[in-house]
mmCIF file of N, CA and C in Angstrom:
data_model
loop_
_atom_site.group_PDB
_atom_site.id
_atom_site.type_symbol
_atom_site.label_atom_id
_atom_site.label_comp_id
_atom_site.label_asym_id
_atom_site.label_seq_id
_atom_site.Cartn_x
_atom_site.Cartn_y
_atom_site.Cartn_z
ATOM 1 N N UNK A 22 0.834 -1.170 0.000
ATOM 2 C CA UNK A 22 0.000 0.000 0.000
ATOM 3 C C UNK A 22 0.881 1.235 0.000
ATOM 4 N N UNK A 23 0.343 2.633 -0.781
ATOM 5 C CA UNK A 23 1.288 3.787 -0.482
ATOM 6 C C UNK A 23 0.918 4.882 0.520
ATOM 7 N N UNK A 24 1.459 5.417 0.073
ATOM 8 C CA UNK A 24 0.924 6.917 1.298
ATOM 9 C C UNK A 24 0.053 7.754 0.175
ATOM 10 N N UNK A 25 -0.860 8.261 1.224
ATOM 11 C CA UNK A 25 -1.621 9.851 0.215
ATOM 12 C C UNK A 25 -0.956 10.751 0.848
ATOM 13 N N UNK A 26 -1.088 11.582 0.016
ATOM 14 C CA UNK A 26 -0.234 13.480 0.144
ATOM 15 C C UNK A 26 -1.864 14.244 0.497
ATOM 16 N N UNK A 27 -1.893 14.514 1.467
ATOM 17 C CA UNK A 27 -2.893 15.653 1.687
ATOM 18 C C UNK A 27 -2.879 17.315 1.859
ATOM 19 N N UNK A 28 -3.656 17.994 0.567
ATOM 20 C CA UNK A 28 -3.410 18.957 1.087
ATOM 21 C C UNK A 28 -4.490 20.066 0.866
ATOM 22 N N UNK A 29 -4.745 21.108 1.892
ATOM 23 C CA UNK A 29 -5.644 21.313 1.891
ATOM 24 C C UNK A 29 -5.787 22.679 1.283
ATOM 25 N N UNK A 30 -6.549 23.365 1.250
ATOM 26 C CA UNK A 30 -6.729 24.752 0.259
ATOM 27 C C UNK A 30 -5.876 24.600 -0.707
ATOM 28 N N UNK A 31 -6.369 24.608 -2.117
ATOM 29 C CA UNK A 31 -5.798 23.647 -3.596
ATOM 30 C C UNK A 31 -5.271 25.474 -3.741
ATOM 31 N N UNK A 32 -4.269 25.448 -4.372
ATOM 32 C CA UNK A 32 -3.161 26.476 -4.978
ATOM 33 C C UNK A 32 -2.352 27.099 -4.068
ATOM 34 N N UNK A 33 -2.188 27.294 -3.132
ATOM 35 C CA UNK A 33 -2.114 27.852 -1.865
ATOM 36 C C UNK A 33 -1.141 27.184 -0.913
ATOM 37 N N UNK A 34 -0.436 25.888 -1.415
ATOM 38 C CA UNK A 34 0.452 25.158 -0.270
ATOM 39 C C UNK A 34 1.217 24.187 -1.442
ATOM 40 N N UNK A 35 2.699 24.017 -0.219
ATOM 41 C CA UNK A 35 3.273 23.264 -1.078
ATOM 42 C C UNK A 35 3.395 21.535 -0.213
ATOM 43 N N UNK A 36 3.448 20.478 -1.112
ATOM 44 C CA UNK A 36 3.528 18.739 -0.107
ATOM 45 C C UNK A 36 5.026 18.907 -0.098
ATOM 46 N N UNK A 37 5.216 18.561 1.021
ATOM 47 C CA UNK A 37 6.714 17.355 1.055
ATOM 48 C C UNK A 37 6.604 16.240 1.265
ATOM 49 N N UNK A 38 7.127 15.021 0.376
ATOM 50 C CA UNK A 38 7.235 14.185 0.134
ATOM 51 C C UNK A 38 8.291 13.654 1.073
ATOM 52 N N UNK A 39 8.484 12.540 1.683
ATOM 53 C CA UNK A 39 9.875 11.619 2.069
ATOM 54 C C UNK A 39 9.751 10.189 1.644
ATOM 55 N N UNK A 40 11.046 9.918 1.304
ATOM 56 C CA UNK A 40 11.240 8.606 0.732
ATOM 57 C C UNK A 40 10.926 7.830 1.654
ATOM 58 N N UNK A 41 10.991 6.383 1.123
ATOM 59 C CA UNK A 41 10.445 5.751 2.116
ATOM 60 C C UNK A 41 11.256 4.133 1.489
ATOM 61 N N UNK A 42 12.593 4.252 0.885
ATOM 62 C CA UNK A 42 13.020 3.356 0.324
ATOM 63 C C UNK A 42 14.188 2.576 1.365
ATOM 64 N N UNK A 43 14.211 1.420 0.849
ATOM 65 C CA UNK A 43 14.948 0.049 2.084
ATOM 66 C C UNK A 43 16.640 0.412 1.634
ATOM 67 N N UNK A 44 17.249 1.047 0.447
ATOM 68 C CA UNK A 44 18.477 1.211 0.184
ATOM 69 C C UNK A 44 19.000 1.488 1.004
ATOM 70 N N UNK A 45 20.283 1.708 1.095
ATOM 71 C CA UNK A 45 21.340 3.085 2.224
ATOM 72 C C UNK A 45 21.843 3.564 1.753
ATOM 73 N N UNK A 46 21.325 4.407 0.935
ATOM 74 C CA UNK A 46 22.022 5.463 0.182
ATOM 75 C C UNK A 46 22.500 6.272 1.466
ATOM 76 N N UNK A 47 22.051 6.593 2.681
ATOM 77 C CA UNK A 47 22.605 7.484 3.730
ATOM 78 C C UNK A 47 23.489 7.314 3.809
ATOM 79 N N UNK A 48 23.481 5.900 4.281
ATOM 80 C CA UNK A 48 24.660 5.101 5.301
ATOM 81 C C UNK A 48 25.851 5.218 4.300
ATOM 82 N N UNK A 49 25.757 5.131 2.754
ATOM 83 C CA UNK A 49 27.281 4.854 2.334
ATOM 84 C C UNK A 49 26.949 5.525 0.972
ATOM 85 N N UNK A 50 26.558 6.811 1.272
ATOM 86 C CA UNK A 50 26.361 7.755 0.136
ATOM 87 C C UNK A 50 25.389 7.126 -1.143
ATOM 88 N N UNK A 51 24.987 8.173 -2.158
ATOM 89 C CA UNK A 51 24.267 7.524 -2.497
ATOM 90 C C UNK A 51 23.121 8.171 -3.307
ATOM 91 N N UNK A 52 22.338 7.685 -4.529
ATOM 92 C CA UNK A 52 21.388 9.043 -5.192
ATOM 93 C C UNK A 52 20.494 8.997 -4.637
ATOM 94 N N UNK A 53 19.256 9.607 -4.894
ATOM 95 C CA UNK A 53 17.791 9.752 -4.903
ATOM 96 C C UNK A 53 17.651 10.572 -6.366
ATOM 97 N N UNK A 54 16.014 10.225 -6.854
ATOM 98 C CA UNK A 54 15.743 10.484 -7.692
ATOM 99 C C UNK A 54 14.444 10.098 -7.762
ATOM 100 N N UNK A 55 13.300 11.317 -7.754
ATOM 101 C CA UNK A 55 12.105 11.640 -7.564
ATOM 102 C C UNK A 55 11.682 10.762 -8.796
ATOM 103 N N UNK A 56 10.242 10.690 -8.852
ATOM 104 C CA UNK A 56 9.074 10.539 -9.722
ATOM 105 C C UNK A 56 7.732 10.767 -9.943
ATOM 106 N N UNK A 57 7.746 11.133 -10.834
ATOM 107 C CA UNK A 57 6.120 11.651 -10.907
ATOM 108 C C UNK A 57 5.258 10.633 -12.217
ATOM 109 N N UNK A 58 3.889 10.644 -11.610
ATOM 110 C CA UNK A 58 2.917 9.857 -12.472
ATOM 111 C C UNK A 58 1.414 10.792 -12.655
ATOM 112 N N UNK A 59 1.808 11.563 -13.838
ATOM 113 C CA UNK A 59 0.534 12.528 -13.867
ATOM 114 C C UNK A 59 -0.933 11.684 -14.108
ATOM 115 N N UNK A 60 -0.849 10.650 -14.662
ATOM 116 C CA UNK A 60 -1.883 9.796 -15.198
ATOM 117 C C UNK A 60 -2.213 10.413 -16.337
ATOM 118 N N UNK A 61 -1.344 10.561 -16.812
ATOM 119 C CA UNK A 61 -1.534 11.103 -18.219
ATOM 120 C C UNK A 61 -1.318 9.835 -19.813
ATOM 121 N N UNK A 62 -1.308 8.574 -19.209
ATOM 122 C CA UNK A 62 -0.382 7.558 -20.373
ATOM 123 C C UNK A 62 1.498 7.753 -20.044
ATOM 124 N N UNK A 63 1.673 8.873 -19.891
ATOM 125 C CA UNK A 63 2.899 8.257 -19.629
ATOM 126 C C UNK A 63 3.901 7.996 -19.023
ATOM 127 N N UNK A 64 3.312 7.741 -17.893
ATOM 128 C CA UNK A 64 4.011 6.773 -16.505
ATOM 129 C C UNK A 64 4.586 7.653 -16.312
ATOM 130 N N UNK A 65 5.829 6.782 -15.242
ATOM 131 C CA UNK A 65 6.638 7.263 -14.210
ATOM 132 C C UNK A 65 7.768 8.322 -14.823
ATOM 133 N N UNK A 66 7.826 9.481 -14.505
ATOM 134 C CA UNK A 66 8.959 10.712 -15.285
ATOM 135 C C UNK A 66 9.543 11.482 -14.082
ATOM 136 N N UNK A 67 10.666 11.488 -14.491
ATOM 137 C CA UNK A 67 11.837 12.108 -13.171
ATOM 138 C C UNK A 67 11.708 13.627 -13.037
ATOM 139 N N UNK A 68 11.403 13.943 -12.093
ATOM 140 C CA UNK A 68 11.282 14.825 -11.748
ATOM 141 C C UNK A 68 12.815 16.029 -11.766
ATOM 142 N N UNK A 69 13.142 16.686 -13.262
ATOM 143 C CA UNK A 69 14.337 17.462 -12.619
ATOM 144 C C UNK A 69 14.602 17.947 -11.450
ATOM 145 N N UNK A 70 15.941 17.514 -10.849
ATOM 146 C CA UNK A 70 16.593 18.616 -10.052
ATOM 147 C C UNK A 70 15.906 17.925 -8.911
ATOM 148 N N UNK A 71 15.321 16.969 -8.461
ATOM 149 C CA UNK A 71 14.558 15.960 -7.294
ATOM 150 C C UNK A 71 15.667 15.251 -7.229
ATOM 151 N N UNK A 72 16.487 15.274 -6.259
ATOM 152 C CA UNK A 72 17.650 14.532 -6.005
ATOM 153 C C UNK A 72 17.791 14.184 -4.613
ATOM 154 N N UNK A 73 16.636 14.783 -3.798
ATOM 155 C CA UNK A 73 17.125 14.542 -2.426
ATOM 156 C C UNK A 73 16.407 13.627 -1.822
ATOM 157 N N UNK A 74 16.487 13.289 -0.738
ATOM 158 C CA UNK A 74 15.803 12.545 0.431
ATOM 159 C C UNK A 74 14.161 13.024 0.768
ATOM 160 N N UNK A 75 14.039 14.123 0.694
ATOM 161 C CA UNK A 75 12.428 14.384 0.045
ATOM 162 C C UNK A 75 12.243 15.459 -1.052
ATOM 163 N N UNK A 76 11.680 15.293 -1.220
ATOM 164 C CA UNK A 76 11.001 16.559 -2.404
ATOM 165 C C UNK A 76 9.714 16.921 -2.076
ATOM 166 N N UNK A 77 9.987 18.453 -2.311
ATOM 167 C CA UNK A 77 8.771 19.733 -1.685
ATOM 168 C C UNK A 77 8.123 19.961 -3.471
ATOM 169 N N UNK A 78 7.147 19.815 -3.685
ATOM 170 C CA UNK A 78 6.323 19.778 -5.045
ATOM 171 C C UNK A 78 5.995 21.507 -4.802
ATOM 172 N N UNK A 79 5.975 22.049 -6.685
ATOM 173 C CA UNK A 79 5.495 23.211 -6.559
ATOM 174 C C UNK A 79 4.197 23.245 -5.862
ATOM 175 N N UNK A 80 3.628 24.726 -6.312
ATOM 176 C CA UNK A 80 2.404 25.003 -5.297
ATOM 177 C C UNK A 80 1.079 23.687 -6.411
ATOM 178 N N UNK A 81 0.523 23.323 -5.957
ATOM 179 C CA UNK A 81 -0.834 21.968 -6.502
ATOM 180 C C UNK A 81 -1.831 23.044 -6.418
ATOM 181 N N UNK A 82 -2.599 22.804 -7.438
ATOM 182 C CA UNK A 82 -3.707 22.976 -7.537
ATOM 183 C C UNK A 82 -5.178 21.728 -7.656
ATOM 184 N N UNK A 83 -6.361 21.763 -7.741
ATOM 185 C CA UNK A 83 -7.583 20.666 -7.154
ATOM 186 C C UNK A 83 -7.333 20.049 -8.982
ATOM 187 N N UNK A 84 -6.291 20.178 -9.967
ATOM 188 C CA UNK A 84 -6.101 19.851 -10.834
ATOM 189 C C UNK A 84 -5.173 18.521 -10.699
ATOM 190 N N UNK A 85 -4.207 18.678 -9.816
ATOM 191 C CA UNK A 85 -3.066 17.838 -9.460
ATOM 192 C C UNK A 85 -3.806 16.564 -8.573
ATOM 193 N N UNK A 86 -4.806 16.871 -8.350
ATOM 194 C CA UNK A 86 -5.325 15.650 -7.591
ATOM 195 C C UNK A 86 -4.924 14.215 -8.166
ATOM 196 N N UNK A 87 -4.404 13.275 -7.314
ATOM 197 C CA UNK A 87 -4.600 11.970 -8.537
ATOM 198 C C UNK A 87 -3.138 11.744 -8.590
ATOM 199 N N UNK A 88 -2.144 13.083 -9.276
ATOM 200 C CA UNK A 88 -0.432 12.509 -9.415
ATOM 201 C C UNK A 88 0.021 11.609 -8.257
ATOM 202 N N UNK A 89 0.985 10.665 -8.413
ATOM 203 C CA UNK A 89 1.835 9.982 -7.838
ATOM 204 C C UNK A 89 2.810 10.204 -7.880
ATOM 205 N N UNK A 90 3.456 10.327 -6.527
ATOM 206 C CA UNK A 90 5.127 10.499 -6.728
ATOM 207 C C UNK A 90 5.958 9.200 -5.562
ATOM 208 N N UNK A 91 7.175 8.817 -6.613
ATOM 209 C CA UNK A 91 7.992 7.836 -5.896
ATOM 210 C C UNK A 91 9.417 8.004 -5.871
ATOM 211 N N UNK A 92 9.932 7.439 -4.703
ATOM 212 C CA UNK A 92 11.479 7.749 -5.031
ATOM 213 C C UNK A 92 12.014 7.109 -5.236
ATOM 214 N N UNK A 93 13.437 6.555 -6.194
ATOM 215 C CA UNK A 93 14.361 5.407 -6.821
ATOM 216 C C UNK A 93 15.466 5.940 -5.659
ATOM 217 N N UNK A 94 16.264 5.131 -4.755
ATOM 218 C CA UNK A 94 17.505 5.015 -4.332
ATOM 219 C C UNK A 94 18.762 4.404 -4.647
ATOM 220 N N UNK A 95 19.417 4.739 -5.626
ATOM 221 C CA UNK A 95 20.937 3.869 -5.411
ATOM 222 C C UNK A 95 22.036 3.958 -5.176
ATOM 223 N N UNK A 96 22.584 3.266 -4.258
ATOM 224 C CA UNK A 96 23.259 3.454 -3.562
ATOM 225 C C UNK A 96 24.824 2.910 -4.118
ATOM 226 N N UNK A 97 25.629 3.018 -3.521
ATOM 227 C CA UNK A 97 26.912 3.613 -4.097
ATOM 228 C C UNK A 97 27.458 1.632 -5.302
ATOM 229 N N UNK A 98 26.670 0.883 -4.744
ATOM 230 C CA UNK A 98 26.860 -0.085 -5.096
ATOM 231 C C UNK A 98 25.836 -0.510 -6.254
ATOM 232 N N UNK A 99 25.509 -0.002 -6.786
ATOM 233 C CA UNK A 99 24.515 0.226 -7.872
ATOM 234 C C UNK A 99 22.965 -0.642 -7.404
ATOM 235 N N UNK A 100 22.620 -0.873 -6.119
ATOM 236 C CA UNK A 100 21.906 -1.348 -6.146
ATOM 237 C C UNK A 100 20.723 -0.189 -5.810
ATOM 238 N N UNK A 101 19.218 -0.931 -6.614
ATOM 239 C CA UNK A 101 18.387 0.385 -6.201
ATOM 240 C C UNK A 101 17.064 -0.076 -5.597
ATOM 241 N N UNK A 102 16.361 0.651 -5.082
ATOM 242 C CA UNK A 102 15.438 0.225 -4.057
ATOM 243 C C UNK A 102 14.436 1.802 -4.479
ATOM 244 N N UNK A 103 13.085 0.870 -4.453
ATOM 245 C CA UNK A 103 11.989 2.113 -4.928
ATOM 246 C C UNK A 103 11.240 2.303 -4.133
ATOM 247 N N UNK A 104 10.380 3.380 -3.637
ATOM 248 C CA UNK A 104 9.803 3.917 -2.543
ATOM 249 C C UNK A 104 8.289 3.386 -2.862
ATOM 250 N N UNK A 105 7.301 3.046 -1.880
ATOM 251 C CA UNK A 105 5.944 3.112 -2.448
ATOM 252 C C UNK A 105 5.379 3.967 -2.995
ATOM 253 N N UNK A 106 4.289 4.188 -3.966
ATOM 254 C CA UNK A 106 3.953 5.521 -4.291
ATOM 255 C C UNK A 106 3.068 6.089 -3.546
ATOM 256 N N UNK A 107 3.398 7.445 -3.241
ATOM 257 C CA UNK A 107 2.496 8.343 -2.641
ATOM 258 C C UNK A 107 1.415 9.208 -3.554
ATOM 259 N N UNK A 108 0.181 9.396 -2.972
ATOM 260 C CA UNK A 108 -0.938 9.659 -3.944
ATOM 261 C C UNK A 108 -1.225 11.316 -3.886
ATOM 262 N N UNK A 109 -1.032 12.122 -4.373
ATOM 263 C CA UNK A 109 -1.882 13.740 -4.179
ATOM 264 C C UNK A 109 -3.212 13.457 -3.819
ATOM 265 N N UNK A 110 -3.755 13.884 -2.646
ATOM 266 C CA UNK A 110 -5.004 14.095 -2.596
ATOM 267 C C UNK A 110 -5.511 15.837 -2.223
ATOM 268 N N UNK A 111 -5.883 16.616 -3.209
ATOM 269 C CA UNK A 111 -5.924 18.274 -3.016
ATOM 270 C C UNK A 111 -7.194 18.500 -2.533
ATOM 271 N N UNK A 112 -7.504 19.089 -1.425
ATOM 272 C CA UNK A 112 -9.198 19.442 -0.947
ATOM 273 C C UNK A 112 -9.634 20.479 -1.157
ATOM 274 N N UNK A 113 -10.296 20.795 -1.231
ATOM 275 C CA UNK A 113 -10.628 22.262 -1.463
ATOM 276 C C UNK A 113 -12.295 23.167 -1.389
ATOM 277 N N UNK A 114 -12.375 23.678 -1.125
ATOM 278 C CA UNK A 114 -13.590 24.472 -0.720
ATOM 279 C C UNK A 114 -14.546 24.656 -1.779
ATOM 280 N N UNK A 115 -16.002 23.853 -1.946
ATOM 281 C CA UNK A 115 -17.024 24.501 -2.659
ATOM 282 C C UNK A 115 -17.569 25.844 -2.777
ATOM 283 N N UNK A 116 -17.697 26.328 -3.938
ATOM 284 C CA UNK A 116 -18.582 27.240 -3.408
ATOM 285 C C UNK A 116 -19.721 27.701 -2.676
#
């Protein structure tokens, strides 16, 4: 199962994300490398410049609802380990 991203008043806030991968990239250096899944057809796409241990997503709007984001770890030994995916869920106020 993954995590949902909750967030509330849609345009107005930014998620942080944390990995949640079994690698050690800590322990003995090591990448990260974000992902995003707009549900658009075409899957999983790296997020430029997402290199760290979490990633803070621009500001979401009640449009972004739905994206998935995951993190790839590998660690200095080329082995890599992938994070569960976490779900956007954006709330937002009826009129």
């Amino acid at each position: 199962m993954g995590y949902t991203i909750y967030v509330e008043k849609a345009g107005t806030y930014k998620s942080t994300v944390t990995g949640s991968s079994s690698a050690a990239a800590g322990s003995f250096g090591g990448n990260y490398q974000w992902y995003i899944n707009r549900n658009d057809g075409k899957g999983w796409v790296a997020i430029i410049n997402a290199t760290e241990a979490t990633y803070t997503t621009s500001v979401v709007t009640k449009e972004n609802a739905g994206y998935q984001y995951r993190c790839v770890v590998m660690d200095v030994y080329g082995n890599e380990s992938t994070s569960a995916a976490a779900m956007l869920h954006v709330e937002y106020e009826l009129p």
